[in-house]
Short mmCIF file of C-alpha atoms and ligand atoms in Angstrom, two decimals:
data_model
loop_
_atom_site.label_atom_id
_atom_site.label_comp_id
_atom_site.label_asym_id
_atom_site.label_seq_id
_atom_site.Cartn_x
_atom_site.Cartn_y
_atom_site.Cartn_z
CA PRO A 1 -8.45 -14.95 -22.48
CA GLU A 2 -6.26 -12.53 -24.46
CA THR A 3 -8.20 -10.69 -27.11
CA ILE A 4 -7.60 -7.81 -29.51
CA THR A 5 -9.74 -5.98 -32.03
CA VAL A 6 -9.01 -6.22 -35.74
CA GLN A 7 -8.38 -2.49 -35.75
CA ASP A 8 -5.88 -2.58 -32.88
CA LEU A 9 -4.09 -5.53 -34.40
CA ALA A 10 -3.80 -3.64 -37.68
CA ALA A 11 -2.55 -0.55 -35.89
CA ARG A 12 0.11 -2.54 -34.11
CA MET A 13 1.37 -4.00 -37.38
CA ALA A 14 1.10 -0.57 -39.05
CA VAL A 15 -1.24 -1.89 -41.76
CA ARG A 16 -4.76 -0.85 -42.70
CA GLY A 17 -7.69 -2.53 -40.98
CA ALA A 18 -9.09 -3.60 -44.34
CA GLU A 19 -5.97 -5.62 -45.05
CA VAL A 20 -6.42 -7.57 -41.84
CA VAL A 21 -10.09 -8.14 -42.69
CA LYS A 22 -8.94 -9.49 -46.07
CA VAL A 23 -6.45 -11.90 -44.54
CA LEU A 24 -9.08 -13.11 -42.10
CA MET A 25 -11.50 -13.70 -44.97
CA LYS A 26 -8.86 -15.69 -46.81
CA ASN A 27 -8.76 -17.91 -43.72
CA GLY A 28 -12.49 -18.31 -43.63
CA ILE A 29 -13.15 -15.75 -40.92
CA LEU A 30 -15.63 -13.01 -41.66
CA ALA A 31 -14.89 -10.07 -39.38
CA THR A 32 -15.50 -6.35 -39.10
CA ILE A 33 -12.74 -4.05 -37.90
CA ASN A 34 -14.33 -3.80 -34.45
CA GLN A 35 -14.44 -7.56 -34.03
CA MET A 36 -12.54 -9.15 -31.18
CA LEU A 37 -10.00 -11.78 -32.15
CA ASP A 38 -8.68 -14.34 -29.74
CA ALA A 39 -4.94 -14.72 -29.33
CA ASP A 40 -4.65 -17.75 -31.66
CA THR A 41 -6.50 -16.01 -34.49
CA ALA A 42 -4.47 -12.85 -34.00
CA GLU A 43 -1.27 -14.86 -34.09
CA LEU A 44 -2.30 -16.46 -37.37
CA VAL A 45 -2.92 -13.04 -38.90
CA VAL A 46 0.37 -11.65 -37.67
CA ALA A 47 2.20 -14.64 -39.14
CA GLU A 48 0.45 -14.08 -42.48
CA PHE A 49 1.83 -10.57 -42.53
CA GLY A 50 5.27 -12.02 -41.99
CA HIS A 51 5.71 -10.42 -38.59
CA LYS A 52 7.33 -12.18 -35.70
CA VAL A 53 4.78 -13.08 -33.09
CA LYS A 54 5.40 -11.82 -29.59
CA ARG A 55 2.59 -12.29 -27.19
CA VAL A 56 2.81 -9.63 -24.52
CA SER A 57 1.12 -10.93 -21.46
CA GLU A 58 0.13 -9.03 -18.38
CA ALA A 59 2.98 -10.72 -16.62
CA ASP A 60 5.49 -9.36 -19.16
CA VAL A 61 4.26 -5.80 -19.07
CA GLU A 62 3.63 -5.60 -15.38
CA GLU A 63 6.55 -7.75 -14.38
CA GLY A 64 8.66 -6.21 -11.70
CA LEU A 65 6.01 -3.66 -10.73
CA GLU A 66 5.56 -5.31 -7.38
CA GLY A 67 9.28 -5.13 -6.91
CA ALA A 68 11.38 -7.19 -4.58
CA GLU A 69 10.13 -8.11 -1.14
CA ASP A 70 11.41 -5.82 1.54
CA ALA A 71 14.03 -7.37 3.77
CA PRO A 72 13.01 -7.37 7.45
CA GLU A 73 15.90 -5.07 8.39
CA SER A 74 14.72 -2.47 5.84
CA LEU A 75 11.37 -2.06 7.60
CA VAL A 76 10.72 0.86 9.93
CA PRO A 77 7.55 1.69 11.90
CA ARG A 78 4.95 3.69 9.98
CA PRO A 79 1.80 5.53 11.09
CA PRO A 80 -1.51 3.63 11.07
CA ILE A 81 -4.09 4.49 8.39
CA VAL A 82 -7.59 4.83 9.81
CA THR A 83 -11.05 4.93 8.22
CA VAL A 84 -14.10 6.20 10.13
CA MET A 85 -17.35 4.29 9.63
CA GLY A 86 -20.76 4.20 11.26
CA HIS A 87 -24.47 4.88 10.91
CA VAL A 88 -25.67 8.09 9.27
CA ASP A 89 -25.81 11.07 11.64
CA HIS A 90 -23.84 9.28 14.34
CA GLY A 91 -21.08 11.88 13.89
CA LYS A 92 -18.49 10.58 11.40
CA THR A 93 -17.92 13.91 9.71
CA SER A 94 -17.98 15.80 13.03
CA LEU A 95 -15.43 13.38 14.46
CA LEU A 96 -13.10 13.63 11.45
CA ASP A 97 -13.24 17.43 11.69
CA ALA A 98 -12.66 17.38 15.44
CA LEU A 99 -9.76 14.93 15.20
CA ARG A 100 -8.13 17.01 12.55
CA ALA A 101 -8.31 20.06 14.77
CA THR A 102 -6.27 18.19 17.41
CA ASP A 103 -3.21 18.22 15.13
CA VAL A 104 -0.50 20.37 16.69
CA ALA A 105 1.01 21.50 13.40
CA ALA A 106 -2.40 22.36 11.93
CA LYS A 107 -3.05 24.54 14.98
CA GLU A 108 0.25 26.32 14.46
CA ALA A 109 -0.62 26.88 10.83
CA GLY A 110 -3.69 28.76 12.02
CA GLY A 111 -6.11 25.93 11.50
CA ILE A 112 -5.90 26.13 7.73
CA THR A 113 -7.63 23.02 6.52
CA GLN A 114 -7.19 21.72 3.05
CA HIS A 115 -9.43 18.85 2.03
CA ILE A 116 -7.25 16.41 0.15
CA GLY A 117 -9.01 13.17 1.09
CA ALA A 118 -6.67 12.19 3.88
CA TYR A 119 -4.81 13.93 6.67
CA GLN A 120 -2.34 13.22 9.39
CA VAL A 121 -2.76 14.10 13.05
CA ASP A 122 -0.02 14.37 15.66
CA ILE A 123 -1.36 15.28 19.07
CA GLY A 124 2.18 16.12 20.19
CA SER A 125 3.42 12.60 20.86
CA GLY A 126 5.54 12.50 17.72
CA ARG A 127 3.52 9.50 16.60
CA PRO A 128 1.16 10.61 13.84
CA VAL A 129 -2.06 8.87 12.81
CA THR A 130 -3.31 9.06 9.23
CA PHE A 131 -7.05 9.45 8.64
CA ILE A 132 -8.87 8.87 5.39
CA ASP A 133 -11.12 11.90 5.23
CA THR A 134 -14.06 10.33 3.42
CA PRO A 135 -16.33 8.67 5.93
CA GLY A 136 -18.76 5.95 5.00
CA HIS A 137 -18.71 2.52 3.59
CA ALA A 138 -18.91 3.30 -0.10
CA ALA A 139 -15.30 4.46 -0.35
CA PHE A 140 -14.10 1.53 1.71
CA THR A 141 -15.88 -1.09 -0.39
CA ALA A 142 -15.02 0.64 -3.68
CA MET A 143 -11.36 0.51 -2.76
CA ARG A 144 -11.55 -3.10 -1.71
CA ALA A 145 -13.34 -3.95 -4.94
CA ARG A 146 -10.30 -2.58 -6.77
CA GLY A 147 -8.07 -4.77 -4.68
CA ALA A 148 -6.76 -1.91 -2.60
CA SER A 149 -6.28 -2.38 1.09
CA VAL A 150 -5.24 0.88 2.65
CA THR A 151 -7.01 0.83 5.99
CA ASP A 152 -5.24 -0.60 9.04
CA ILE A 153 -7.87 0.28 11.61
CA VAL A 154 -11.59 1.17 11.45
CA ILE A 155 -13.00 3.66 13.95
CA LEU A 156 -16.61 2.62 14.38
CA VAL A 157 -18.69 5.62 15.44
CA VAL A 158 -21.83 4.75 17.41
CA ALA A 159 -24.03 7.51 18.80
CA ALA A 160 -24.64 6.90 22.50
CA ASP A 161 -28.19 8.23 22.25
CA ASP A 162 -29.12 5.99 19.32
CA GLY A 163 -27.15 2.77 19.67
CA VAL A 164 -26.34 0.10 17.11
CA MET A 165 -28.20 0.74 13.84
CA PRO A 166 -28.25 -0.98 10.41
CA GLN A 167 -25.22 0.85 9.02
CA THR A 168 -23.34 0.15 12.25
CA ILE A 169 -23.85 -3.55 11.61
CA GLU A 170 -22.87 -3.12 7.97
CA ALA A 171 -19.65 -1.35 8.99
CA ILE A 172 -18.84 -4.18 11.40
CA SER A 173 -19.22 -6.75 8.66
CA HIS A 174 -17.08 -4.71 6.23
CA ALA A 175 -14.32 -4.41 8.80
CA LYS A 176 -14.53 -8.10 9.67
CA ALA A 177 -14.50 -9.15 6.00
CA ALA A 178 -11.39 -7.03 5.45
CA LYS A 179 -9.87 -8.39 8.71
CA VAL A 180 -9.35 -4.83 9.91
CA PRO A 181 -9.53 -4.30 13.68
CA ILE A 182 -12.17 -1.98 15.10
CA VAL A 183 -11.80 0.76 17.68
CA VAL A 184 -15.21 1.95 18.88
CA ALA A 185 -15.92 5.66 19.38
CA ILE A 186 -19.08 5.93 21.45
CA ASN A 187 -20.06 9.42 20.38
CA LYS A 188 -22.41 12.14 21.64
CA ILE A 189 -21.80 11.35 25.31
CA ASP A 190 -22.57 15.00 26.03
CA LYS A 191 -26.23 14.39 25.25
CA PRO A 192 -28.55 13.98 28.25
CA ASP A 193 -30.04 10.77 26.88
CA ALA A 194 -26.64 9.22 26.09
CA ASN A 195 -26.34 5.62 27.20
CA PRO A 196 -22.83 4.28 26.48
CA GLU A 197 -23.43 1.06 28.40
CA ARG A 198 -26.35 0.17 26.16
CA VAL A 199 -24.10 0.65 23.11
CA LYS A 200 -21.52 -1.74 24.55
CA GLN A 201 -24.19 -4.35 25.23
CA GLU A 202 -25.70 -4.02 21.77
CA LEU A 203 -22.26 -4.44 20.22
CA LEU A 204 -21.94 -7.78 22.02
CA ASN A 205 -24.73 -9.11 19.82
CA HIS A 206 -22.50 -8.48 16.80
CA ASP A 207 -19.36 -10.06 18.23
CA VAL A 208 -17.73 -6.76 18.99
CA VAL A 209 -16.69 -7.33 22.59
CA LEU A 210 -15.23 -4.33 24.37
CA GLU A 211 -12.60 -4.64 27.09
CA ASP A 212 -15.17 -3.95 29.85
CA TYR A 213 -16.93 -7.11 28.76
CA GLY A 214 -13.80 -9.22 28.65
CA GLY A 215 -13.07 -8.73 24.97
CA ASP A 216 -10.12 -7.12 23.21
CA VAL A 217 -11.90 -4.30 21.35
CA LEU A 218 -10.95 -0.84 22.57
CA GLY A 219 -13.83 1.59 23.11
CA VAL A 220 -13.70 5.26 24.02
CA PRO A 221 -16.68 7.43 25.00
CA VAL A 222 -16.30 10.73 23.12
CA SER A 223 -18.06 13.86 22.04
CA ALA A 224 -17.05 15.14 18.63
CA THR A 225 -18.76 18.49 19.00
CA LYS A 226 -17.76 19.12 22.64
CA ARG A 227 -14.32 17.66 21.94
CA ILE A 228 -14.33 15.25 24.85
CA ASN A 229 -11.77 12.39 24.98
CA LEU A 230 -10.42 12.89 21.45
CA ASP A 231 -6.88 12.41 22.76
CA LYS A 232 -7.99 9.16 24.41
CA LEU A 233 -9.43 7.98 21.11
CA ILE A 234 -6.15 8.74 19.31
CA GLU A 235 -4.28 6.89 22.08
CA ALA A 236 -6.55 3.87 21.65
CA VAL A 237 -5.81 3.91 17.92
CA GLN A 238 -2.09 4.07 18.65
CA LEU A 239 -2.37 1.19 21.08
CA GLN A 240 -4.18 -0.88 18.46
CA ALA A 241 -1.56 0.14 15.89
CA GLU A 242 1.25 -1.05 18.15
CA LEU A 243 -0.37 -4.48 18.30
CA LEU A 244 -0.43 -4.54 14.49
CA ASP A 245 3.29 -3.73 14.35
CA LEU A 246 2.92 -1.65 11.18
CA LYS A 247 6.12 -1.24 9.21
CA ALA A 248 7.30 -0.25 5.75
CA ASN A 249 10.54 0.24 3.85
CA PRO A 250 10.90 3.94 3.01
CA ASN A 251 14.04 3.40 0.92
CA ARG A 252 12.66 2.08 -2.36
CA GLU A 253 10.51 3.22 -5.26
CA ALA A 254 7.09 4.40 -4.12
CA HIS A 255 4.04 2.15 -4.05
CA GLY A 256 0.75 3.69 -2.97
CA THR A 257 -2.99 3.96 -3.50
CA ILE A 258 -5.07 6.75 -5.04
CA ILE A 259 -7.57 8.00 -2.45
CA GLU A 260 -9.28 10.54 -4.66
CA ALA A 261 -8.58 12.37 -7.92
CA LYS A 262 -10.04 15.18 -9.93
CA LEU A 263 -9.37 17.49 -12.83
CA ASP A 264 -8.65 20.95 -11.50
CA ARG A 265 -9.09 23.91 -13.81
CA GLY A 266 -5.83 25.58 -12.93
CA ARG A 267 -3.65 22.72 -11.79
CA GLY A 268 -4.61 19.89 -14.09
CA VAL A 269 -5.04 16.42 -12.66
CA VAL A 270 -4.82 16.45 -8.87
CA ALA A 271 -4.70 13.10 -7.10
CA THR A 272 -4.39 12.27 -3.42
CA VAL A 273 -2.09 9.38 -2.74
CA LEU A 274 -1.28 7.38 0.34
CA VAL A 275 2.20 5.99 -0.09
CA GLN A 276 2.36 2.50 1.40
CA ARG A 277 5.98 1.68 0.86
CA GLY A 278 8.95 3.54 -0.48
CA THR A 279 9.19 7.30 -0.87
CA LEU A 280 7.51 9.39 -3.56
CA ARG A 281 9.52 12.37 -4.79
CA VAL A 282 9.02 15.35 -7.05
CA GLY A 283 10.34 14.34 -10.48
CA ASP A 284 9.40 10.66 -10.10
CA ILE A 285 7.73 9.00 -13.06
CA VAL A 286 4.60 7.25 -11.83
CA VAL A 287 1.87 5.00 -13.16
CA ALA A 288 -1.55 5.15 -11.50
CA GLY A 289 -4.13 2.76 -12.91
CA SER A 290 -4.04 3.49 -16.64
CA GLN A 291 -2.61 7.00 -16.24
CA TRP A 292 0.97 8.11 -15.91
CA GLY A 293 3.01 11.25 -15.45
CA ARG A 294 6.05 12.90 -13.97
CA VAL A 295 5.39 14.26 -10.49
CA ARG A 296 5.45 18.04 -10.93
CA ALA A 297 4.62 18.91 -7.35
CA LEU A 298 3.67 17.30 -4.06
CA LEU A 299 1.43 19.07 -1.55
CA ASN A 300 0.82 17.95 2.01
CA ASP A 301 -2.54 18.01 3.83
CA ARG A 302 -2.00 21.67 4.70
CA GLY A 303 -1.48 22.62 1.08
CA GLN A 304 2.25 23.10 1.55
CA SER A 305 4.69 22.09 -1.13
CA VAL A 306 6.90 19.18 -0.09
CA GLU A 307 9.76 17.39 -1.83
CA GLU A 308 8.85 13.86 -0.79
CA ALA A 309 6.27 11.67 0.92
CA GLY A 310 7.07 8.49 2.82
CA PRO A 311 4.81 5.65 4.02
CA ALA A 312 1.33 6.65 5.30
CA MET A 313 1.88 10.33 4.53
CA PRO A 314 -1.01 11.67 2.46
CA VAL A 315 -0.03 13.95 -0.42
CA GLU A 316 -1.61 15.50 -3.43
CA ILE A 317 0.33 14.89 -6.60
CA LEU A 318 0.29 17.06 -9.71
CA GLY A 319 1.48 15.89 -13.10
CA LEU A 320 -0.61 12.87 -14.11
CA ASP A 321 -1.87 12.87 -17.70
CA GLY A 322 -5.39 11.70 -16.78
CA VAL A 323 -7.65 11.19 -13.78
CA PRO A 324 -7.09 7.85 -12.03
CA GLU A 325 -9.78 6.06 -9.99
CA PRO A 326 -9.86 5.85 -6.21
CA GLY A 327 -8.29 2.56 -5.27
CA ASP A 328 -5.91 2.55 -8.25
CA LEU A 329 -2.40 1.57 -7.32
CA LEU A 330 0.37 4.06 -7.91
CA VAL A 331 3.88 2.90 -8.65
CA ALA A 332 7.05 4.82 -9.44
CA VAL A 333 8.84 3.38 -12.49
CA GLU A 334 12.31 3.84 -13.96
CA SER A 335 11.47 5.54 -17.26
CA GLU A 336 8.83 7.28 -19.35
CA LYS A 337 9.08 4.45 -21.84
CA ARG A 338 8.17 1.94 -19.18
CA ALA A 339 5.31 4.12 -17.92
CA ARG A 340 3.90 4.40 -21.47
CA GLU A 341 4.22 0.67 -22.05
CA ILE A 342 2.28 -0.13 -18.89
CA THR A 343 -0.46 2.46 -19.33
CA GLU A 344 -0.99 1.71 -23.02
CA TYR A 345 -1.31 -1.95 -22.18
CA ARG A 346 -3.76 -1.23 -19.37
CA GLN A 347 -5.85 1.14 -21.46
CA ARG A 348 -6.05 -1.39 -24.26
CA LYS A 349 -6.98 -4.12 -21.81
CA ARG A 350 -9.66 -1.96 -20.24
CA ARG A 351 -11.11 -1.13 -23.68
CA ASP A 352 -10.98 -4.75 -24.80
CA GLN A 353 -12.68 -5.90 -21.62
CA ALA A 354 -15.47 -3.39 -22.18
CA GLN A 355 -15.92 -4.72 -25.72
CA VAL A 356 -15.79 -8.31 -24.66
CA VAL A 357 -18.55 -7.53 -22.22
CA ALA A 358 -20.52 -5.82 -24.97
CA THR A 359 -20.13 -8.66 -27.48
CA GLY A 360 -19.75 -11.51 -25.02
CA ALA A 361 -23.33 -12.67 -25.29
CA ARG A 362 -22.86 -13.41 -28.97
CA GLY A 363 -20.41 -16.20 -28.38
CA SER A 364 -16.92 -16.79 -29.69
CA LEU A 365 -15.65 -16.10 -33.18
CA GLU A 366 -15.42 -19.79 -33.93
CA GLU A 367 -19.01 -20.36 -32.96
CA MET A 368 -20.14 -17.49 -35.12
CA PHE A 369 -18.28 -18.43 -38.24
CA SER A 370 -17.93 -22.19 -38.17
P1 GDP B 1 -22.41 11.69 9.98
O1 GDP B 1 -23.64 11.54 9.14
O2 GDP B 1 -22.09 10.40 10.67
O3 GDP B 1 -21.25 12.25 9.25
O4 GDP B 1 -22.80 12.69 11.18
P2 GDP B 1 -22.47 14.24 11.33
O5 GDP B 1 -21.05 14.44 11.75
O6 GDP B 1 -22.94 14.96 10.14
O7 GDP B 1 -23.35 14.57 12.61
C1 GDP B 1 -24.77 14.48 12.59
C2 GDP B 1 -25.33 15.41 13.62
O8 GDP B 1 -24.94 15.05 14.93
C3 GDP B 1 -24.88 16.85 13.42
O9 GDP B 1 -25.94 17.73 13.68
C4 GDP B 1 -23.78 17.01 14.47
O10 GDP B 1 -23.65 18.35 14.92
C5 GDP B 1 -24.28 16.12 15.59
N1 GDP B 1 -23.21 15.60 16.41
C6 GDP B 1 -22.10 14.96 15.99
N2 GDP B 1 -21.32 14.64 17.02
C7 GDP B 1 -21.94 15.08 18.13
C8 GDP B 1 -21.64 15.05 19.53
O11 GDP B 1 -20.60 14.55 19.97
N3 GDP B 1 -22.55 15.60 20.37
C9 GDP B 1 -23.70 16.18 19.96
N4 GDP B 1 -24.52 16.68 20.85
N5 GDP B 1 -24.02 16.23 18.64
C10 GDP B 1 -23.15 15.69 17.75
MG1 MG B 2 -21.13 12.83 7.23
#
């Protein structure tokens, strides 16, 4: 239900909190200025002050943020976005590092690696793959909890000398719950005690059936540290991506998801964004969660300044007024006024929700004062 504190209501009518308290008292409601009022009570107060009542609902404020559906003919193929998951020590971080080093452009740039939370790899085929550079399940589930779905494909890393372990099983269930297809990287095949066949058989017990066993899950034996079959793994991801027929409209206002964000001493708020549709440009006014700002600069995964970022291209953005949360949606809007309206509404809602949680156990206003 819509709620507002006495104080906020007073602020929005430009009157003192005490005056609102007085009006409430006159109506038989005893309230402090931090008290939550439900929409009906608030409306009564506003009417008493002679103001016109306008309930601003989420739908009003956030209306149009989703934007129009993209017409089929506006859609063009986009790179797949991949998350690496698997049991601890099975080689997630090693694999992400090794995959990154396969990028042709990164090699040309002298292997300069900039950690921005996501990167793109092109092994020379002209078909890049985007990797989210934070392995593990926590990031994946945190994003999903915020309603974000950024991952198209999960690479499940299983060490060939260790086999299926508890976090392997957990990763499988996360991927299945999110309906994200799995590509299996059977890692550490360079080890003398590696047993890839055993891994494949163990995966059968968890309904991950590789092609060798008549299923449709692609599996590639690899070594992250010896850099064996990394190109084959990328090719398997591309094959899986083709089946998904991933497309987006680059010619519209940007919609994306915050991958990570921090406050940097010199640069201010720095957030990594994966654009999912549209194109993000320097100068755009964006809202991310309950923060907003004008994009001052965009930096690619090699730390180079770029003018724009299209679908599935990871970029760091500078210019937000506060630090958004991973999983927050980012949307480009038409004006600063609109950005302020949305963020103020969201901040208020977030604060109100926190207070409702804090006071919730005490029951409703009516119950308290009837
Ligand atoms: P994570 O916990 O899944 O991120 O695993 P790490 O990438 O940190 O790897 C754990 C250990 O396994 C490290 O000592 C790596 O050097 C080692 N490792 C990772 N991949 C391979 C591989 O392909 N072969 C061998 N022999 N060791 C590997
Ligand atoms: Mg790791």
